Amino acid sequence: MQRQGKGGSAAIRFRAAGGVLLFAHLLLVAWLTLRPRDVLWVTAANFEPLAGIRADLALGPVEAARRLGEGLMLLAPLGVLLPMAGGRLDVSPWGSLARTVTAGALLSLGIELLQTGVPGQVVDVDSLLLNTLGVALAHLLVVPAGRARLRRRQPGTAGSAGSGRDGARPGTVLREESPQGPTPTITRVGIAP
């Protein structure tokens, strides 16, 4: 994102909004996942990948959709909010996806590890898988299209509307820069005794 010139203050506001929304979402996630529950009994921790998902699917389509949807949606906004708080438009799409998914997976792992000390909360490896998948899906569905749209709207960039190559007006012929001569060198001075 631009930091100076036209659109600089808009970029700062965009990043600030992303940071505030990210902080608010993380507070909500912490409240939902790390508060103690008053329950009569607690199920055993699930350390076998996909065992909880298979058990949810055995409950029927409606209950399975609800439970799997909860797992997918809990951290899914991070797939959009993390790049938004970062505020960069010209970034590798695969690099952005890798960074965002890694951050989502580490945050989910942190939540699962913190739940070991919270009464009534249970560690579930399938939650880690579903949360990470939700972050990845949200990122893939929203961020590339959003970045492309913002690049088109940003004035003075190569992708802005009404501009040709290198931000020039359509029909403008760009000339190559002529060589400016050899690079100046500095003669070496000997060191006196």
PDB file of C-alpha atoms in Angstrom:
ATOM      1  CA  MET A   1       0.000   0.000   0.000  1.00  0.00           C
ATOM      2  CA  GLN A   2       1.045   3.534  -0.527  1.00  0.00           C
ATOM      3  CA  ARG A   3       2.377   5.344   2.475  1.00  0.00           C
ATOM      4  CA  GLN A   4       2.866   8.757   0.909  1.00  0.00           C
ATOM      5  CA  GLY A   5       1.167  10.980  -1.593  1.00  0.00           C
ATOM      6  CA  LYS A   6      -2.381  10.503  -2.744  1.00  0.00           C
ATOM      7  CA  GLY A   7      -4.143   7.675  -0.939  1.00  0.00           C
ATOM      8  CA  GLY A   8      -1.580   7.602   1.890  1.00  0.00           C
ATOM      9  CA  SER A   9      -4.094   8.567   4.553  1.00  0.00           C
ATOM     10  CA  ALA A  10      -6.619   6.114   3.111  1.00  0.00           C
ATOM     11  CA  ALA A  11      -4.037   3.334   3.384  1.00  0.00           C
ATOM     12  CA  ILE A  12      -3.344   4.227   6.996  1.00  0.00           C
ATOM     13  CA  ARG A  13      -7.076   4.275   7.805  1.00  0.00           C
ATOM     14  CA  PHE A  14      -7.505   0.919   6.049  1.00  0.00           C
ATOM     15  CA  ARG A  15      -4.697  -0.650   8.082  1.00  0.00           C
ATOM     16  CA  ALA A  16      -5.973   0.902  11.305  1.00  0.00           C
ATOM     17  CA  ALA A  17      -9.473  -0.434  10.656  1.00  0.00           C
ATOM     18  CA  GLY A  18      -7.982  -3.872   9.979  1.00  0.00           C
ATOM     19  CA  GLY A  19      -6.006  -3.722  13.225  1.00  0.00           C
ATOM     20  CA  VAL A  20      -9.030  -2.681  15.298  1.00  0.00           C
ATOM     21  CA  LEU A  21     -11.261  -5.363  13.754  1.00  0.00           C
ATOM     22  CA  LEU A  22      -8.520  -7.970  14.238  1.00  0.00           C
ATOM     23  CA  PHE A  23      -8.160  -7.057  17.917  1.00  0.00           C
ATOM     24  CA  ALA A  24     -11.948  -7.156  18.435  1.00  0.00           C
ATOM     25  CA  HIS A  25     -12.203 -10.555  16.745  1.00  0.00           C
ATOM     26  CA  LEU A  26      -9.355 -12.000  18.816  1.00  0.00           C
ATOM     27  CA  LEU A  27     -11.085 -10.793  22.001  1.00  0.00           C
ATOM     28  CA  LEU A  28     -14.300 -12.524  20.902  1.00  0.00           C
ATOM     29  CA  VAL A  29     -12.409 -15.744  20.096  1.00  0.00           C
ATOM     30  CA  ALA A  30     -10.662 -15.652  23.476  1.00  0.00           C
ATOM     31  CA  TRP A  31     -13.997 -15.168  25.253  1.00  0.00           C
ATOM     32  CA  LEU A  32     -15.628 -18.027  23.336  1.00  0.00           C
ATOM     33  CA  THR A  33     -12.798 -20.526  23.685  1.00  0.00           C
ATOM     34  CA  LEU A  34     -11.016 -19.757  26.942  1.00  0.00           C
ATOM     35  CA  ARG A  35     -13.791 -19.123  29.441  1.00  0.00           C
ATOM     36  CA  PRO A  36     -14.490 -21.858  31.987  1.00  0.00           C
ATOM     37  CA  ARG A  37     -17.646 -23.901  31.505  1.00  0.00           C
ATOM     38  CA  ASP A  38     -19.811 -25.371  34.202  1.00  0.00           C
ATOM     39  CA  VAL A  39     -20.388 -28.909  32.977  1.00  0.00           C
ATOM     40  CA  LEU A  40     -21.130 -32.116  34.829  1.00  0.00           C
ATOM     41  CA  TRP A  41     -18.720 -34.178  32.752  1.00  0.00           C
ATOM     42  CA  VAL A  42     -16.085 -33.543  30.113  1.00  0.00           C
ATOM     43  CA  THR A  43     -15.291 -35.696  27.097  1.00  0.00           C
ATOM     44  CA  ALA A  44     -11.768 -36.976  26.618  1.00  0.00           C
ATOM     45  CA  ALA A  45      -9.291 -34.967  24.598  1.00  0.00           C
ATOM     46  CA  ASN A  46      -9.127 -35.865  20.900  1.00  0.00           C
ATOM     47  CA  PHE A  47      -5.593 -36.330  19.583  1.00  0.00           C
ATOM     48  CA  GLU A  48      -6.541 -38.511  16.592  1.00  0.00           C
ATOM     49  CA  PRO A  49      -6.914 -36.436  13.406  1.00  0.00           C
ATOM     50  CA  LEU A  50     -10.349 -36.621  11.738  1.00  0.00           C
ATOM     51  CA  ALA A  51     -11.883 -38.793  14.510  1.00  0.00           C
ATOM     52  CA  GLY A  52     -14.061 -35.917  15.760  1.00  0.00           C
ATOM     53  CA  ILE A  53     -15.089 -35.005  12.215  1.00  0.00           C
ATOM     54  CA  ARG A  54     -16.151 -38.608  11.540  1.00  0.00           C
ATOM     55  CA  ALA A  55     -18.126 -38.603  14.804  1.00  0.00           C
ATOM     56  CA  ASP A  56     -19.821 -35.333  13.807  1.00  0.00           C
ATOM     57  CA  LEU A  57     -20.743 -36.753  10.390  1.00  0.00           C
ATOM     58  CA  ALA A  58     -22.317 -39.772  12.109  1.00  0.00           C
ATOM     59  CA  LEU A  59     -24.739 -37.447  13.948  1.00  0.00           C
ATOM     60  CA  GLY A  60     -26.608 -36.573  10.760  1.00  0.00           C
ATOM     61  CA  PRO A  61     -26.298 -33.876   8.134  1.00  0.00           C
ATOM     62  CA  VAL A  62     -27.832 -30.991  10.110  1.00  0.00           C
ATOM     63  CA  GLU A  63     -25.851 -31.514  13.316  1.00  0.00           C
ATOM     64  CA  ALA A  64     -22.669 -32.258  11.321  1.00  0.00           C
ATOM     65  CA  ALA A  65     -23.064 -29.066   9.288  1.00  0.00           C
ATOM     66  CA  ARG A  66     -23.566 -27.039  12.489  1.00  0.00           C
ATOM     67  CA  ARG A  67     -20.533 -28.483  14.265  1.00  0.00           C
ATOM     68  CA  LEU A  68     -18.219 -28.391  11.271  1.00  0.00           C
ATOM     69  CA  GLY A  69     -19.420 -24.884  10.395  1.00  0.00           C
ATOM     70  CA  GLU A  70     -18.578 -23.699  13.914  1.00  0.00           C
ATOM     71  CA  GLY A  71     -15.058 -25.057  13.543  1.00  0.00           C
ATOM     72  CA  LEU A  72     -14.592 -23.485  10.121  1.00  0.00           C
ATOM     73  CA  MET A  73     -16.038 -20.081  11.067  1.00  0.00           C
ATOM     74  CA  LEU A  74     -14.315 -19.494  14.415  1.00  0.00           C
ATOM     75  CA  LEU A  75     -11.034 -18.169  12.995  1.00  0.00           C
ATOM     76  CA  ALA A  76     -12.105 -17.635   9.365  1.00  0.00           C
ATOM     77  CA  PRO A  77     -12.179 -13.816   9.677  1.00  0.00           C
ATOM     78  CA  LEU A  78      -8.434 -13.938  10.315  1.00  0.00           C
ATOM     79  CA  GLY A  79      -8.016 -14.950   6.670  1.00  0.00           C
ATOM     80  CA  VAL A  80      -9.166 -11.446   5.732  1.00  0.00           C
ATOM     81  CA  LEU A  81      -8.239  -9.386   8.796  1.00  0.00           C
ATOM     82  CA  LEU A  82      -4.559 -10.355   8.942  1.00  0.00           C
ATOM     83  CA  PRO A  83      -3.816  -9.188   5.359  1.00  0.00           C
ATOM     84  CA  MET A  84      -6.020  -6.141   5.932  1.00  0.00           C
ATOM     85  CA  ALA A  85      -4.027  -5.148   9.010  1.00  0.00           C
ATOM     86  CA  GLY A  86      -0.818  -5.747   7.044  1.00  0.00           C
ATOM     87  CA  GLY A  87      -2.083  -3.354   4.389  1.00  0.00           C
ATOM     88  CA  ARG A  88       0.092  -4.410   1.449  1.00  0.00           C
ATOM     89  CA  LEU A  89      -1.363  -4.537  -2.051  1.00  0.00           C
ATOM     90  CA  ASP A  90       1.661  -5.640  -4.057  1.00  0.00           C
ATOM     91  CA  VAL A  91       2.480  -8.958  -2.454  1.00  0.00           C
ATOM     92  CA  SER A  92       2.799 -12.504  -3.723  1.00  0.00           C
ATOM     93  CA  PRO A  93      -0.625 -14.205  -3.450  1.00  0.00           C
ATOM     94  CA  TRP A  94       0.974 -17.513  -2.435  1.00  0.00           C
ATOM     95  CA  GLY A  95       3.239 -15.844   0.105  1.00  0.00           C
ATOM     96  CA  SER A  96       0.291 -13.988   1.589  1.00  0.00           C
ATOM     97  CA  LEU A  97      -1.732 -17.201   1.791  1.00  0.00           C
ATOM     98  CA  ALA A  98       1.161 -19.075   3.415  1.00  0.00           C
ATOM     99  CA  ARG A  99       1.738 -16.334   6.019  1.00  0.00           C
ATOM    100  CA  THR A 100      -1.946 -16.005   6.833  1.00  0.00           C
ATOM    101  CA  VAL A 101      -2.593 -19.751   7.117  1.00  0.00           C
ATOM    102  CA  THR A 102       0.534 -20.202   9.239  1.00  0.00           C
ATOM    103  CA  ALA A 103      -0.545 -17.414  11.585  1.00  0.00           C
ATOM    104  CA  GLY A 104      -4.053 -18.906  11.797  1.00  0.00           C
ATOM    105  CA  ALA A 105      -2.684 -22.394  12.519  1.00  0.00           C
ATOM    106  CA  LEU A 106      -0.347 -21.084  15.227  1.00  0.00           C
ATOM    107  CA  LEU A 107      -3.144 -19.084  16.836  1.00  0.00           C
ATOM    108  CA  SER A 108      -5.415 -22.133  16.778  1.00  0.00           C
ATOM    109  CA  LEU A 109      -2.644 -24.247  18.289  1.00  0.00           C
ATOM    110  CA  GLY A 110      -2.156 -21.640  21.001  1.00  0.00           C
ATOM    111  CA  ILE A 111      -5.866 -21.716  21.809  1.00  0.00           C
ATOM    112  CA  GLU A 112      -5.870 -25.509  22.002  1.00  0.00           C
ATOM    113  CA  LEU A 113      -2.850 -25.485  24.314  1.00  0.00           C
ATOM    114  CA  LEU A 114      -4.390 -22.816  26.555  1.00  0.00           C
ATOM    115  CA  GLN A 115      -7.584 -24.847  26.791  1.00  0.00           C
ATOM    116  CA  THR A 116      -5.704 -27.563  28.674  1.00  0.00           C
ATOM    117  CA  GLY A 117      -5.821 -25.359  31.777  1.00  0.00           C
ATOM    118  CA  VAL A 118      -9.426 -24.165  31.433  1.00  0.00           C
ATOM    119  CA  PRO A 119     -12.124 -26.103  33.306  1.00  0.00           C
ATOM    120  CA  GLY A 120     -14.719 -27.590  30.980  1.00  0.00           C
ATOM    121  CA  GLN A 121     -12.692 -27.022  27.800  1.00  0.00           C
ATOM    122  CA  VAL A 122     -11.201 -29.958  25.892  1.00  0.00           C
ATOM    123  CA  VAL A 123      -8.309 -30.148  23.447  1.00  0.00           C
ATOM    124  CA  ASP A 124      -9.372 -31.330  19.991  1.00  0.00           C
ATOM    125  CA  VAL A 125      -6.954 -31.713  17.080  1.00  0.00           C
ATOM    126  CA  ASP A 126      -9.874 -31.520  14.653  1.00  0.00           C
ATOM    127  CA  SER A 127     -10.587 -27.987  15.884  1.00  0.00           C
ATOM    128  CA  LEU A 128      -7.058 -27.071  14.855  1.00  0.00           C
ATOM    129  CA  LEU A 129      -7.616 -28.562  11.388  1.00  0.00           C
ATOM    130  CA  LEU A 130     -11.023 -26.940  10.881  1.00  0.00           C
ATOM    131  CA  ASN A 131      -9.880 -23.528  12.150  1.00  0.00           C
ATOM    132  CA  THR A 132      -6.871 -23.548   9.821  1.00  0.00           C
ATOM    133  CA  LEU A 133      -8.999 -24.653   6.869  1.00  0.00           C
ATOM    134  CA  GLY A 134     -11.469 -21.846   7.633  1.00  0.00           C
ATOM    135  CA  VAL A 135      -8.665 -19.251   7.591  1.00  0.00           C
ATOM    136  CA  ALA A 136      -7.385 -20.599   4.263  1.00  0.00           C
ATOM    137  CA  LEU A 137     -10.843 -20.637   2.634  1.00  0.00           C
ATOM    138  CA  ALA A 138     -11.681 -17.106   3.773  1.00  0.00           C
ATOM    139  CA  HIS A 139      -8.352 -15.841   2.509  1.00  0.00           C
ATOM    140  CA  LEU A 140      -8.736 -17.533  -0.892  1.00  0.00           C
ATOM    141  CA  LEU A 141     -12.325 -16.333  -1.347  1.00  0.00           C
ATOM    142  CA  VAL A 142     -11.844 -12.680  -0.387  1.00  0.00           C
ATOM    143  CA  VAL A 143      -8.274 -11.384  -0.358  1.00  0.00           C
ATOM    144  CA  PRO A 144      -7.090 -11.826  -3.998  1.00  0.00           C
ATOM    145  CA  ALA A 145     -10.252 -10.229  -5.397  1.00  0.00           C
ATOM    146  CA  GLY A 146     -10.161  -7.467  -2.787  1.00  0.00           C
ATOM    147  CA  ARG A 147      -6.527  -6.644  -3.498  1.00  0.00           C
ATOM    148  CA  ALA A 148      -7.161  -6.591  -7.249  1.00  0.00           C
ATOM    149  CA  ARG A 149     -10.079  -4.219  -6.752  1.00  0.00           C
ATOM    150  CA  LEU A 150      -8.065  -1.921  -4.495  1.00  0.00           C
ATOM    151  CA  ARG A 151      -5.173  -1.875  -6.985  1.00  0.00           C
ATOM    152  CA  ARG A 152      -7.571  -0.833  -9.758  1.00  0.00           C
ATOM    153  CA  ARG A 153      -8.989   1.975  -7.622  1.00  0.00           C
ATOM    154  CA  GLN A 154      -5.613   3.287  -6.443  1.00  0.00           C
ATOM    155  CA  PRO A 155      -4.564   6.355  -8.482  1.00  0.00           C
ATOM    156  CA  GLY A 156      -1.185   6.399 -10.168  1.00  0.00           C
ATOM    157  CA  THR A 157      -0.596   2.667 -10.237  1.00  0.00           C
ATOM    158  CA  ALA A 158      -0.151   0.514 -13.294  1.00  0.00           C
ATOM    159  CA  GLY A 159      -3.490  -1.180 -12.699  1.00  0.00           C
ATOM    160  CA  SER A 160      -5.582   1.963 -12.171  1.00  0.00           C
ATOM    161  CA  ALA A 161      -8.448   2.713 -14.531  1.00  0.00           C
ATOM    162  CA  GLY A 162      -7.559   4.921 -17.489  1.00  0.00           C
ATOM    163  CA  SER A 163      -3.850   4.315 -17.283  1.00  0.00           C
ATOM    164  CA  GLY A 164      -1.580   2.430 -19.588  1.00  0.00           C
ATOM    165  CA  ARG A 165       1.795   0.884 -18.938  1.00  0.00           C
ATOM    166  CA  ASP A 166       3.733   2.487 -16.043  1.00  0.00           C
ATOM    167  CA  GLY A 167       0.843   4.811 -15.149  1.00  0.00           C
ATOM    168  CA  ALA A 168       0.987   6.763 -18.446  1.00  0.00           C
ATOM    169  CA  ARG A 169      -2.109   7.826 -20.306  1.00  0.00           C
ATOM    170  CA  PRO A 170      -3.301   5.466 -23.048  1.00  0.00           C
ATOM    171  CA  GLY A 171      -1.735   6.320 -26.385  1.00  0.00           C
ATOM    172  CA  THR A 172       1.365   7.853 -24.829  1.00  0.00           C
ATOM    173  CA  VAL A 173       4.553   6.447 -26.277  1.00  0.00           C
ATOM    174  CA  LEU A 174       7.197   5.939 -23.634  1.00  0.00           C
ATOM    175  CA  ARG A 175      10.782   6.421 -24.786  1.00  0.00           C
ATOM    176  CA  GLU A 176      13.721   4.511 -23.474  1.00  0.00           C
ATOM    177  CA  GLU A 177      16.108   6.413 -21.266  1.00  0.00           C
ATOM    178  CA  SER A 178      19.409   7.148 -22.954  1.00  0.00           C
ATOM    179  CA  PRO A 179      22.593   5.966 -21.290  1.00  0.00           C
ATOM    180  CA  GLN A 180      24.123   8.623 -19.106  1.00  0.00           C
ATOM    181  CA  GLY A 181      27.731   7.582 -19.520  1.00  0.00           C
ATOM    182  CA  PRO A 182      30.010   5.484 -17.384  1.00  0.00           C
ATOM    183  CA  THR A 183      29.636   5.302 -13.637  1.00  0.00           C
ATOM    184  CA  PRO A 184      32.006   7.777 -11.984  1.00  0.00           C
ATOM    185  CA  THR A 185      34.847   6.267  -9.998  1.00  0.00           C
ATOM    186  CA  ILE A 186      36.966   7.687  -7.213  1.00  0.00           C
ATOM    187  CA  THR A 187      40.687   7.306  -7.485  1.00  0.00           C
ATOM    188  CA  ARG A 188      42.381   5.540  -4.648  1.00  0.00           C
ATOM    189  CA  VAL A 189      44.576   7.591  -2.395  1.00  0.00           C
ATOM    190  CA  GLY A 190      47.607   6.004  -0.852  1.00  0.00           C
ATOM    191  CA  ILE A 191      48.026   6.068   2.909  1.00  0.00           C
ATOM    192  CA  ALA A 192      50.866   8.267   4.126  1.00  0.00           C
ATOM    193  CA  PRO A 193      53.487   6.758   6.504  1.00  0.00           C
TER     194      PRO A 193
END
